[in-house]
Short mmCIF file of C-alpha atoms in Angstrom, two decimals:
data_model
loop_
_atom_site.label_atom_id
_atom_site.label_comp_id
_atom_site.label_asym_id
_atom_site.label_seq_id
_atom_site.Cartn_x
_atom_site.Cartn_y
_atom_site.Cartn_z
CA MET U 1 -13.76 -40.36 39.57
CA PRO U 2 -10.96 -37.87 40.13
CA ARG U 3 -10.62 -34.90 37.81
CA TYR U 4 -7.32 -33.15 37.14
CA PHE U 5 -6.56 -29.80 35.49
CA THR U 6 -3.65 -28.37 33.56
CA GLU U 7 -2.35 -24.81 33.49
CA ASP U 8 -3.35 -24.75 29.86
CA HIS U 9 -7.04 -25.23 30.89
CA GLU U 10 -7.52 -28.86 29.94
CA TRP U 11 -9.29 -31.27 32.27
CA ILE U 12 -8.95 -35.02 32.47
CA ASP U 13 -11.24 -37.44 34.30
CA VAL U 14 -9.45 -40.61 35.26
CA GLU U 15 -11.00 -44.01 35.88
CA GLY U 16 -8.44 -46.78 36.19
CA GLU U 17 -6.14 -46.48 33.19
CA MET U 18 -8.70 -44.50 31.12
CA GLY U 19 -8.88 -40.73 30.87
CA THR U 20 -11.45 -38.43 29.29
CA VAL U 21 -10.03 -35.05 28.12
CA GLY U 22 -11.72 -31.67 27.47
CA ILE U 23 -11.19 -27.97 28.00
CA THR U 24 -12.49 -26.11 31.03
CA ASP U 25 -15.52 -23.81 31.18
CA TYR U 26 -13.10 -20.95 31.77
CA ALA U 27 -11.25 -21.84 28.58
CA GLN U 28 -14.43 -21.86 26.47
CA SER U 29 -15.51 -18.53 27.96
CA GLN U 30 -12.18 -17.04 26.92
CA LEU U 31 -12.43 -18.47 23.39
CA GLY U 32 -15.94 -17.29 22.69
CA ASP U 33 -18.17 -18.98 20.08
CA ILE U 34 -16.57 -22.22 18.97
CA THR U 35 -17.20 -23.06 15.35
CA PHE U 36 -14.98 -26.09 14.69
CA VAL U 37 -12.99 -28.67 16.68
CA GLU U 38 -10.27 -30.77 15.06
CA LEU U 39 -9.88 -34.06 16.96
CA PRO U 40 -7.20 -36.76 16.87
CA GLU U 41 -7.96 -40.22 15.45
CA LYS U 42 -8.64 -43.37 17.32
CA GLY U 43 -5.33 -45.21 17.73
CA ASP U 44 -3.15 -42.04 17.74
CA GLN U 45 -0.28 -42.32 20.15
CA LEU U 46 0.03 -39.04 22.08
CA LYS U 47 2.77 -37.68 24.29
CA LYS U 48 2.00 -35.41 27.16
CA GLY U 49 2.14 -31.86 25.72
CA ASP U 50 1.31 -32.92 22.17
CA ALA U 51 -1.39 -30.82 20.50
CA PRO U 52 -3.82 -33.30 18.96
CA CYS U 53 -6.77 -30.87 18.86
CA VAL U 54 -7.42 -27.47 17.38
CA VAL U 55 -10.33 -25.36 18.56
CA ASP U 56 -11.52 -22.74 16.13
CA SER U 57 -13.57 -19.91 17.55
CA VAL U 58 -14.96 -16.96 15.65
CA LYS U 59 -11.88 -14.97 16.51
CA ALA U 60 -8.92 -17.40 16.68
CA ALA U 61 -7.59 -20.94 16.49
CA SER U 62 -6.16 -22.55 19.64
CA ASP U 63 -4.25 -25.74 20.28
CA VAL U 64 -5.42 -28.15 22.91
CA TYR U 65 -2.66 -30.20 24.56
CA SER U 66 -2.81 -33.71 25.83
CA PRO U 67 -2.36 -33.69 29.61
CA VAL U 68 -0.93 -37.25 29.54
CA THR U 69 0.87 -39.80 27.37
CA GLY U 70 -1.16 -42.63 25.89
CA GLU U 71 -3.29 -44.00 23.06
CA VAL U 72 -6.51 -42.36 21.84
CA ILE U 73 -9.35 -44.84 22.38
CA GLU U 74 -12.35 -42.75 21.31
CA VAL U 75 -13.16 -39.23 20.09
CA ASN U 76 -16.32 -37.19 20.60
CA GLY U 77 -18.03 -37.38 17.16
CA ASP U 78 -20.80 -35.04 18.31
CA LEU U 79 -18.40 -32.13 18.00
CA ASP U 80 -18.28 -32.49 14.19
CA GLU U 81 -21.87 -31.30 13.88
CA GLN U 82 -22.15 -29.45 17.19
CA PRO U 83 -18.86 -27.76 18.04
CA GLU U 84 -20.91 -25.33 20.12
CA LEU U 85 -21.29 -28.14 22.69
CA VAL U 86 -17.89 -27.05 23.94
CA ASN U 87 -19.40 -23.66 24.79
CA SER U 88 -22.58 -25.01 26.36
CA ASP U 89 -21.17 -28.08 28.13
CA ALA U 90 -17.39 -27.78 28.21
CA GLU U 91 -16.82 -29.99 31.23
CA ASP U 92 -19.20 -32.82 30.32
CA GLY U 93 -20.87 -33.32 26.90
CA GLY U 94 -18.22 -31.23 25.16
CA TRP U 95 -15.38 -33.68 25.93
CA PHE U 96 -12.74 -34.19 23.17
CA PHE U 97 -11.13 -37.63 23.42
CA LYS U 98 -10.59 -40.65 25.62
CA ILE U 99 -7.08 -41.90 26.21
CA ARG U 100 -5.49 -44.99 27.72
CA LEU U 101 -2.85 -43.63 30.12
CA ALA U 102 0.64 -45.02 29.47
CA ASN U 103 2.07 -43.37 32.59
CA PRO U 104 -0.37 -42.59 35.40
CA ASP U 105 2.50 -40.89 37.33
CA GLU U 106 2.07 -37.91 34.99
CA LEU U 107 -1.13 -37.02 36.88
CA SER U 108 0.86 -35.97 39.96
CA GLY U 109 1.98 -32.84 38.13
CA LEU U 110 -1.63 -31.71 37.54
CA MET U 111 -3.98 -29.61 39.71
CA ASP U 112 -7.15 -30.58 41.51
CA ALA U 113 -10.33 -28.53 41.18
CA ASP U 114 -9.54 -26.21 44.12
CA LYS U 115 -6.04 -25.53 42.89
CA TYR U 116 -7.24 -24.88 39.37
CA SER U 117 -9.93 -22.53 40.65
CA SER U 118 -7.29 -20.52 42.58
CA PHE U 119 -5.06 -20.62 39.51
CA VAL U 120 -7.80 -19.07 37.37
CA ASP U 121 -8.58 -16.46 40.02
CA GLY U 122 -4.97 -15.37 39.84
CA LEU U 123 -5.05 -14.87 36.05
CA MET L 1 -4.96 -24.94 25.41
CA SER L 2 -3.18 -22.02 23.79
CA ILE L 3 -5.08 -18.89 22.97
CA GLU L 4 -3.59 -17.26 19.90
CA ALA L 5 -4.19 -13.57 20.28
CA ASN L 6 -6.05 -12.31 17.24
CA GLU L 7 -6.14 -8.72 18.37
CA ASP L 8 -4.06 -5.77 17.46
CA THR L 9 -1.84 -4.58 20.20
CA THR L 10 -0.38 -1.17 20.05
CA GLU L 11 3.31 -1.35 19.44
CA ASP L 12 4.18 1.75 21.41
CA THR L 13 3.73 1.24 25.12
CA ILE L 14 1.24 4.06 25.49
CA GLU L 15 -0.82 3.99 28.64
CA VAL L 16 -4.19 2.44 27.88
CA GLN L 17 -6.87 5.15 27.88
CA PRO L 18 -10.49 4.74 28.86
CA LEU L 19 -12.98 5.80 26.17
CA PRO L 20 -16.08 7.82 27.16
CA LEU L 21 -18.22 4.64 27.35
CA ASP L 22 -15.66 2.46 29.18
CA ALA L 23 -17.70 2.10 32.38
CA TRP L 24 -20.95 1.78 30.40
CA HIS L 25 -19.57 -1.21 28.42
CA ARG L 26 -18.53 -2.94 31.63
CA GLU L 27 -21.97 -2.35 33.09
CA GLN L 28 -23.45 -4.04 30.00
CA GLY L 29 -21.32 -7.10 30.70
CA ALA L 30 -18.77 -6.52 27.95
CA GLN L 31 -15.52 -8.50 27.74
CA MET L 32 -12.95 -5.78 27.26
CA VAL L 33 -9.74 -6.05 25.22
CA GLU L 34 -6.93 -3.67 24.49
CA PHE L 35 -7.17 -2.26 20.97
CA ALA L 36 -5.59 0.80 19.38
CA GLY L 37 -4.45 2.07 22.81
CA TYR L 38 -7.88 1.77 24.43
CA HIS L 39 -9.95 -0.73 26.33
CA MET L 40 -12.77 -1.72 24.04
CA PRO L 41 -15.64 -4.20 24.17
CA ILE L 42 -14.89 -7.35 22.11
CA GLN L 43 -18.25 -8.95 22.93
CA TYR L 44 -21.21 -8.88 25.30
CA GLU L 45 -23.27 -12.07 24.97
CA GLY L 46 -21.26 -13.68 22.16
CA ILE L 47 -20.00 -12.79 18.73
CA ILE L 48 -22.32 -14.97 16.68
CA ALA L 49 -25.45 -13.89 18.54
CA GLU L 50 -24.45 -10.23 18.23
CA HIS L 51 -23.61 -10.62 14.56
CA LEU L 52 -26.94 -12.24 13.74
CA TRP L 53 -28.86 -9.70 15.86
CA THR L 54 -27.30 -6.86 13.85
CA ARG L 55 -28.19 -8.49 10.52
CA GLU L 56 -31.78 -8.93 11.70
CA HIS L 57 -32.43 -5.96 14.01
CA ALA L 58 -30.03 -3.19 15.04
CA GLY L 59 -26.70 -3.08 16.82
CA LEU L 60 -25.03 -0.17 18.60
CA PHE L 61 -21.26 -0.09 18.15
CA ASP L 62 -18.96 2.22 20.06
CA VAL L 63 -16.34 3.42 17.59
CA SER L 64 -15.12 6.32 19.64
CA HIS L 65 -11.55 5.10 19.26
CA MET L 66 -11.61 6.36 15.65
CA GLY L 67 -10.14 9.76 14.97
CA GLN L 68 -12.48 12.63 14.18
CA LEU L 69 -10.62 15.47 12.51
CA LEU L 70 -11.75 18.89 11.30
CA LEU L 71 -9.72 20.70 8.66
CA SER L 72 -10.26 24.40 7.93
CA GLY L 73 -8.45 27.30 6.36
CA PRO L 74 -7.89 29.14 3.12
CA ASP L 75 -7.85 27.15 -0.14
CA LEU L 76 -8.71 24.09 1.89
CA ASP L 77 -9.85 21.91 -1.02
CA ALA L 78 -6.65 22.48 -2.99
CA ALA L 79 -4.52 21.75 0.09
CA VAL L 80 -6.32 18.52 0.78
CA GLU L 81 -6.36 17.46 -2.89
CA ALA L 82 -2.57 17.88 -2.92
CA ILE L 83 -2.47 14.90 -0.51
CA LEU L 84 -5.64 12.77 -0.97
CA PRO L 85 -6.81 11.32 -4.30
CA ILE L 86 -10.31 12.73 -3.71
CA ASP L 87 -12.21 15.06 -6.09
CA LEU L 88 -13.53 17.72 -3.70
CA SER L 89 -15.08 19.73 -6.51
CA THR L 90 -17.86 17.14 -6.66
CA LEU L 91 -18.22 16.67 -2.86
CA LYS L 92 -21.34 18.62 -1.93
CA LEU L 93 -22.35 19.97 1.45
CA GLY L 94 -23.96 17.11 3.37
CA SER L 95 -22.12 14.35 1.50
CA GLN L 96 -19.32 12.10 2.57
CA ARG L 97 -16.98 9.98 0.56
CA TYR L 98 -14.51 7.15 1.05
CA SER L 99 -10.91 8.08 0.40
CA LEU L 100 -7.40 6.88 0.99
CA LEU L 101 -4.39 8.39 2.63
CA LEU L 102 -1.47 7.25 0.46
CA ASP L 103 2.17 7.85 1.01
CA LYS L 104 4.38 9.21 -1.71
CA ASN L 105 5.08 5.69 -3.00
CA GLY L 106 1.40 4.96 -3.32
CA GLY L 107 1.25 2.66 -0.28
CA VAL L 108 -1.87 2.87 1.88
CA LEU L 109 -1.37 4.69 5.16
CA ASP L 110 -5.06 4.65 6.00
CA ASP L 111 -8.55 4.55 4.58
CA LEU L 112 -10.93 7.30 5.74
CA MET L 113 -14.17 9.13 5.27
CA VAL L 114 -14.23 12.76 4.16
CA SER L 115 -17.36 14.88 4.71
CA ARG L 116 -18.15 18.34 3.47
CA TRP L 117 -19.22 20.62 6.32
CA PRO L 118 -20.23 24.28 5.71
CA ASN L 119 -16.77 25.75 6.29
CA ASP L 120 -14.64 22.66 6.95
CA LEU L 121 -13.84 19.16 5.90
CA TYR L 122 -14.54 16.48 8.53
CA LEU L 123 -12.49 13.32 8.42
CA VAL L 124 -13.01 10.02 10.20
CA VAL L 125 -9.77 7.96 10.37
CA ASN L 126 -8.94 4.58 11.92
CA GLY L 127 -8.18 4.46 15.62
CA ALA L 128 -4.97 2.49 15.38
CA THR L 129 -3.53 4.92 12.83
CA LYS L 130 -4.97 8.27 13.88
CA TRP L 131 -1.85 9.66 15.58
CA ASP L 132 0.30 8.79 12.56
CA ASP L 133 -2.36 10.25 10.23
CA ILE L 134 -2.50 13.49 12.21
CA ALA L 135 1.30 13.83 12.16
CA TYR L 136 1.40 13.05 8.44
CA LEU L 137 -1.33 15.53 7.62
CA ARG L 138 0.22 18.28 9.79
CA GLU L 139 3.54 17.67 8.07
CA HIS L 140 2.18 17.90 4.57
CA LEU L 141 -0.67 20.45 4.86
CA PRO L 142 0.22 24.13 4.55
CA ASP L 143 0.62 26.03 7.84
CA GLU L 144 -2.57 28.05 7.13
CA ILE L 145 -4.67 24.92 7.38
CA THR L 146 -5.89 24.09 10.88
CA LEU L 147 -6.24 20.47 11.83
CA ASN L 148 -8.48 20.09 14.86
CA HIS L 149 -8.58 16.65 16.43
CA LEU L 150 -12.03 16.43 18.05
CA GLU L 151 -10.97 14.49 21.14
CA ASP L 152 -14.01 15.53 23.10
CA ARG L 153 -16.34 13.71 20.74
CA ALA L 154 -17.58 10.15 20.78
CA LEU L 155 -18.68 8.17 17.71
CA LEU L 156 -21.48 5.58 17.73
CA ALA L 157 -22.60 3.40 14.86
CA LEU L 158 -26.18 2.10 14.77
CA GLN L 159 -26.35 -0.62 12.17
CA GLY L 160 -28.94 -3.04 10.86
CA PRO L 161 -32.29 -3.18 9.08
CA GLU L 162 -34.12 -1.82 12.13
CA ALA L 163 -31.61 0.95 12.86
CA TYR L 164 -33.75 3.54 11.08
CA ALA L 165 -36.86 2.71 13.05
CA ALA L 166 -35.07 2.98 16.36
CA LEU L 167 -33.18 6.18 15.54
CA ALA L 168 -36.10 7.95 13.83
CA ARG L 169 -38.06 7.89 17.11
CA HIS L 170 -35.50 10.24 18.64
CA ALA L 171 -33.74 12.18 15.85
CA LYS L 172 -35.09 15.68 15.46
CA GLY L 173 -33.82 17.86 12.66
CA GLU L 174 -34.65 20.41 10.01
CA TYR L 175 -35.61 17.52 7.80
CA ASP L 176 -36.70 13.99 8.32
CA LEU L 177 -34.10 11.30 9.06
CA GLY L 178 -35.79 9.22 6.36
CA SER L 179 -34.64 11.60 3.64
CA LEU L 180 -31.00 10.89 4.52
CA LYS L 181 -29.58 8.53 1.93
CA PHE L 182 -26.48 6.36 2.04
CA MET L 183 -23.29 8.48 2.35
CA LYS L 184 -25.19 11.64 3.28
CA PHE L 185 -25.17 13.33 6.69
CA GLY L 186 -27.02 16.03 8.57
CA ARG L 187 -27.26 17.77 11.93
CA PHE L 188 -29.93 16.54 14.29
CA THR L 189 -30.70 16.49 17.99
CA LEU L 190 -31.03 13.36 20.11
CA ALA L 191 -32.54 13.88 23.57
CA GLY L 192 -31.65 17.56 23.21
CA HIS L 193 -28.01 17.00 22.28
CA ASP L 194 -26.64 18.28 19.02
CA VAL L 195 -25.33 15.40 16.96
CA THR L 196 -24.16 14.80 13.40
CA ILE L 197 -25.69 11.69 11.80
CA ALA L 198 -24.29 10.10 8.65
CA ARG L 199 -26.08 7.26 6.87
CA ALA L 200 -23.06 4.96 6.60
CA GLY L 201 -21.35 2.18 8.42
CA TYR L 202 -19.13 -0.84 8.16
CA THR L 203 -21.48 -3.80 8.26
CA GLY L 204 -23.08 -3.89 4.82
CA GLU L 205 -26.40 -3.05 6.42
CA ASP L 206 -28.40 0.17 6.41
CA GLY L 207 -27.18 2.21 9.34
CA PHE L 208 -25.94 5.42 10.84
CA GLU L 209 -22.80 6.88 12.36
CA ILE L 210 -23.53 9.38 15.09
CA SER L 211 -20.91 11.91 16.17
CA LEU L 212 -21.68 13.47 19.52
CA SER L 213 -20.17 15.10 22.54
CA ALA L 214 -18.38 12.57 24.74
CA ASP L 215 -20.44 13.91 27.67
CA ALA L 216 -23.65 12.74 25.97
CA ALA L 217 -22.40 9.31 24.94
CA GLU L 218 -23.73 7.38 27.91
CA GLU L 219 -27.16 9.03 27.83
CA ILE L 220 -27.53 8.45 24.06
CA SER L 221 -26.32 4.86 24.36
CA ASN L 222 -28.88 4.17 27.04
CA LEU L 223 -31.56 5.91 24.97
CA LEU L 224 -30.83 3.81 21.87
CA CYS L 225 -30.32 0.52 23.71
CA GLY L 226 -33.63 1.16 25.41
CA GLU L 227 -35.30 0.60 22.08
CA PRO L 228 -36.44 -3.02 21.53
CA GLU L 229 -34.53 -3.32 18.25
CA VAL L 230 -31.19 -2.30 19.66
CA LYS L 231 -28.46 -4.18 21.53
CA PRO L 232 -24.86 -3.16 22.12
CA ILE L 233 -22.48 -5.01 19.84
CA GLY L 234 -18.76 -5.61 20.32
CA LEU L 235 -15.72 -5.36 18.10
CA GLY L 236 -15.76 -9.09 17.38
CA ALA L 237 -19.06 -8.94 15.49
CA ARG L 238 -17.97 -5.67 13.87
CA ASP L 239 -15.10 -7.61 12.36
CA SER L 240 -17.19 -10.61 11.19
CA LEU L 241 -19.85 -8.26 9.75
CA ARG L 242 -17.35 -6.19 7.79
CA LEU L 243 -15.67 -9.34 6.49
CA GLU L 244 -19.00 -10.69 5.18
CA ALA L 245 -19.59 -7.22 3.63
CA GLY L 246 -16.29 -7.59 1.78
CA LEU L 247 -14.86 -4.47 3.40
CA PRO L 248 -11.11 -4.29 3.96
CA LEU L 249 -9.75 -3.55 7.43
CA TYR L 250 -6.72 -1.32 7.75
CA GLY L 251 -3.78 -3.10 9.34
CA HIS L 252 -4.92 -6.44 7.97
CA ASP L 253 -6.12 -6.10 4.37
CA LEU L 254 -4.44 -2.72 3.84
CA SER L 255 -0.99 -1.50 4.82
CA PRO L 256 1.81 0.74 3.52
CA GLU L 257 2.86 -2.23 1.41
CA THR L 258 -0.55 -2.39 -0.23
CA SER L 259 -1.28 -0.89 -3.61
CA PRO L 260 -4.79 0.62 -3.68
CA ILE L 261 -5.20 -0.81 -7.19
CA ALA L 262 -4.36 -4.35 -6.06
CA ALA L 263 -6.69 -3.74 -3.11
CA ASP L 264 -9.53 -3.06 -5.60
CA LEU L 265 -10.10 0.39 -4.11
CA VAL L 266 -10.00 2.34 -7.36
CA PHE L 267 -13.38 3.85 -6.41
CA GLY L 268 -11.55 5.64 -3.58
CA ILE L 269 -9.46 7.45 -6.19
CA ASN L 270 -11.86 9.76 -7.94
CA LYS L 271 -12.00 9.89 -11.75
CA ARG L 272 -10.68 13.39 -12.30
CA ARG L 273 -7.78 12.72 -9.96
CA ARG L 274 -6.85 9.50 -11.76
CA ALA L 275 -6.40 11.49 -14.95
CA GLU L 276 -4.82 14.60 -13.48
CA GLY L 277 -2.72 13.15 -10.63
CA GLY L 278 -1.24 15.66 -8.21
CA PHE L 279 -1.85 13.66 -4.98
CA HIS L 280 0.52 11.57 -2.88
CA GLY L 281 1.42 8.38 -4.68
CA ALA L 282 -0.11 9.55 -7.98
CA SER L 283 2.67 8.32 -10.23
CA ARG L 284 2.44 4.73 -8.95
CA VAL L 285 -1.39 4.80 -8.99
CA GLN L 286 -1.39 6.08 -12.59
CA SER L 287 1.14 3.52 -13.84
CA GLU L 288 -0.72 0.69 -12.08
CA LEU L 289 -4.02 1.86 -13.58
CA ALA L 290 -2.38 1.76 -16.97
CA ASP L 291 -0.40 -1.45 -16.61
CA GLY L 292 -2.36 -3.38 -13.97
CA THR L 293 -0.95 -5.03 -10.83
CA GLN L 294 0.53 -8.42 -10.12
CA THR L 295 -1.98 -9.29 -7.40
CA LYS L 296 -5.54 -8.55 -6.51
CA ARG L 297 -7.66 -8.59 -3.33
CA VAL L 298 -10.26 -11.38 -3.66
CA GLY L 299 -12.86 -13.10 -1.56
CA LEU L 300 -12.53 -16.81 -0.82
CA ALA L 301 -15.22 -19.24 0.28
CA LEU L 302 -14.04 -22.33 2.14
CA ASP L 303 -15.57 -25.79 2.33
CA GLY L 304 -16.08 -27.36 5.73
CA ARG L 305 -16.03 -25.53 9.01
CA ARG L 306 -12.39 -24.85 9.61
CA ALA L 307 -11.39 -21.19 9.10
CA ALA L 308 -8.34 -19.76 7.40
CA ARG L 309 -6.66 -16.87 9.16
CA GLU L 310 -4.53 -13.85 8.39
CA GLY L 311 -1.09 -14.92 7.19
CA ASP L 312 -2.14 -18.34 5.84
CA ALA L 313 -0.63 -19.17 2.43
CA ILE L 314 -2.94 -19.47 -0.58
CA MET L 315 -1.75 -22.28 -2.80
CA ALA L 316 -2.25 -23.44 -6.37
CA GLY L 317 -0.81 -26.97 -6.32
CA ASP L 318 2.60 -26.68 -4.67
CA THR L 319 3.01 -22.99 -5.50
CA GLN L 320 2.12 -20.24 -3.13
CA VAL L 321 0.05 -17.72 -5.14
CA GLY L 322 -1.12 -15.44 -2.36
CA MET L 323 -1.83 -14.79 1.29
CA VAL L 324 -4.93 -14.46 3.48
CA THR L 325 -5.23 -11.05 5.07
CA SER L 326 -8.58 -11.60 6.92
CA GLY L 327 -10.45 -14.80 7.57
CA GLY L 328 -12.96 -16.36 9.86
CA PHE L 329 -16.27 -18.09 10.28
CA ALA L 330 -19.14 -16.20 8.62
CA PRO L 331 -22.10 -16.42 11.02
CA SER L 332 -24.66 -15.36 8.39
CA LEU L 333 -23.43 -17.99 5.95
CA GLY L 334 -22.54 -20.88 8.29
CA HIS L 335 -19.14 -21.49 6.71
CA PRO L 336 -15.70 -19.83 6.80
CA ILE L 337 -14.72 -17.05 4.43
CA ALA L 338 -11.53 -15.17 3.82
CA MET L 339 -10.08 -12.20 2.03
CA GLY L 340 -6.60 -12.06 0.63
CA TYR L 341 -4.32 -11.14 -2.19
CA VAL L 342 -3.63 -13.64 -5.01
CA ALA L 343 -1.61 -13.46 -8.20
CA LEU L 344 -3.74 -12.04 -11.01
CA GLN L 345 -3.93 -15.29 -13.00
CA HIS L 346 -5.64 -16.95 -10.00
CA ALA L 347 -7.99 -14.05 -9.16
CA GLU L 348 -10.83 -14.99 -11.51
CA THR L 349 -14.17 -15.71 -9.80
CA GLY L 350 -14.61 -19.48 -9.59
CA THR L 351 -10.90 -20.33 -9.38
CA GLU L 352 -10.31 -23.34 -7.15
CA LEU L 353 -7.40 -22.87 -4.78
CA GLU L 354 -6.17 -24.26 -1.49
CA ILE L 355 -5.24 -22.55 1.73
CA ASP L 356 -2.54 -23.95 4.00
CA VAL L 357 -3.96 -23.70 7.49
CA ARG L 358 -1.34 -24.78 10.06
CA GLY L 359 -0.10 -27.53 7.69
CA LYS L 360 -3.55 -28.65 6.57
CA ARG L 361 -4.78 -27.95 3.04
CA LEU L 362 -8.29 -26.53 2.85
CA SER L 363 -10.18 -26.12 -0.43
CA ALA L 364 -11.16 -22.54 -1.25
CA LYS L 365 -12.86 -20.92 -4.19
CA VAL L 366 -12.53 -17.34 -5.37
CA VAL L 367 -15.99 -15.70 -5.03
CA GLN L 368 -17.45 -12.28 -5.64
CA MET L 369 -17.58 -9.88 -2.73
CA PRO L 370 -19.61 -8.89 -0.79
CA PHE L 371 -20.16 -12.39 0.61
CA VAL L 372 -23.49 -11.20 2.00
CA PRO L 373 -25.46 -8.72 -0.19
CA ASN L 374 -25.34 -5.22 1.21
CA ARG L 375 -28.51 -3.34 2.04
CA TYR L 376 -27.48 0.29 1.93
CA PHE L 377 -30.32 2.82 1.78
CA ARG L 378 -29.77 4.56 -1.58
#
């Protein structure tokens, strides 16, 4: 399934009208040890650019933005007990929430893996 | 994702300077950040791992950004006592003491360590404030007093329950390192280099601060990190360790707006000086000692995992009763803690309060500090 990236270091895997959202491995490495993740609730209506999640690391709190507009279908309950999953497995087991895309056209503004990789190299 | 910077940045656009161990930190895999006008290591393998390693074994911290000052000249004690609230008549050779640099209104300009050397007083001041401190001291000390900023020296802190074992293998001196008690210092050699070792630190653990020539810093760091107990530790863990130890950090928990009485730092104003005055800020200190203050620095333990941060409002019902000045996850405790100032009527241990963290209310309870019992070698 295709994976897209934002300039704010979120990723979204898209399958049909469903997306799975998390933060990139680069993002977790910048944050350091993650101690708490605040997640949205199932049923929340998000707009692209909303900040439904907060990631607390030992040093700071950071907002995570929704890359797309849509409804939250599921959240990753494992992060309640194991927020460190975001450090160890940011781009797979450390996913944040699943969303039903209201407007798939929004994806065209996002980067693919190669573009994101170049983007990070330029930081 | 937005990363909120949680680091001090120097306001003046001074060119960032490399410290003596800059290259060494990078070789050790450090993530470097800008702090106090220098590039400094924030972490190597991760803050939590480094924090726990220090509590269990020994960590080597590079604190060379701090200012090492040597004061000398005629009637030195009287000249220094005219500024600092320290009683130098009871500071013996080989001892050091915590003191405060107050302005004339009694606001805290810095906290510092003062040590009695044979002919001088040796001061260690904060890195972010050292240039202001030097200017302030030069302005207020008599011309006969020489202030020598020891810019060719590095400062290392070796902290943790196994720090003594690691350092004792190498420290050679006129007497045994083991006879050095908390807040005492002596001259030793390490791998042939003359160093000054004080039994002190900023983690709540037993430990040492080693002042040495900048030229020897890399060799000594390699020597100490070659010991099985020792790993290099970054500024991130230094901050979480000092927070657990209940120690205030200048620029966060202390500022020119802070009263040392409200900050609970009366011990930094020695007894004779409280009675006699005659130091900068004495009138305010004496009136606050007599009448009390409106607020007090307290420790706060939070439920759950979400941390409160500097600047968050401390609430009692709908009323703001204080503000967090330091806060974060406490790796040794497994929950978040914070330090802040609250109105006196809410400062009692056990008081239930709330902290407003980005619009969310978190429960917090006033607790005794240190959060983690200290293990100084007395």
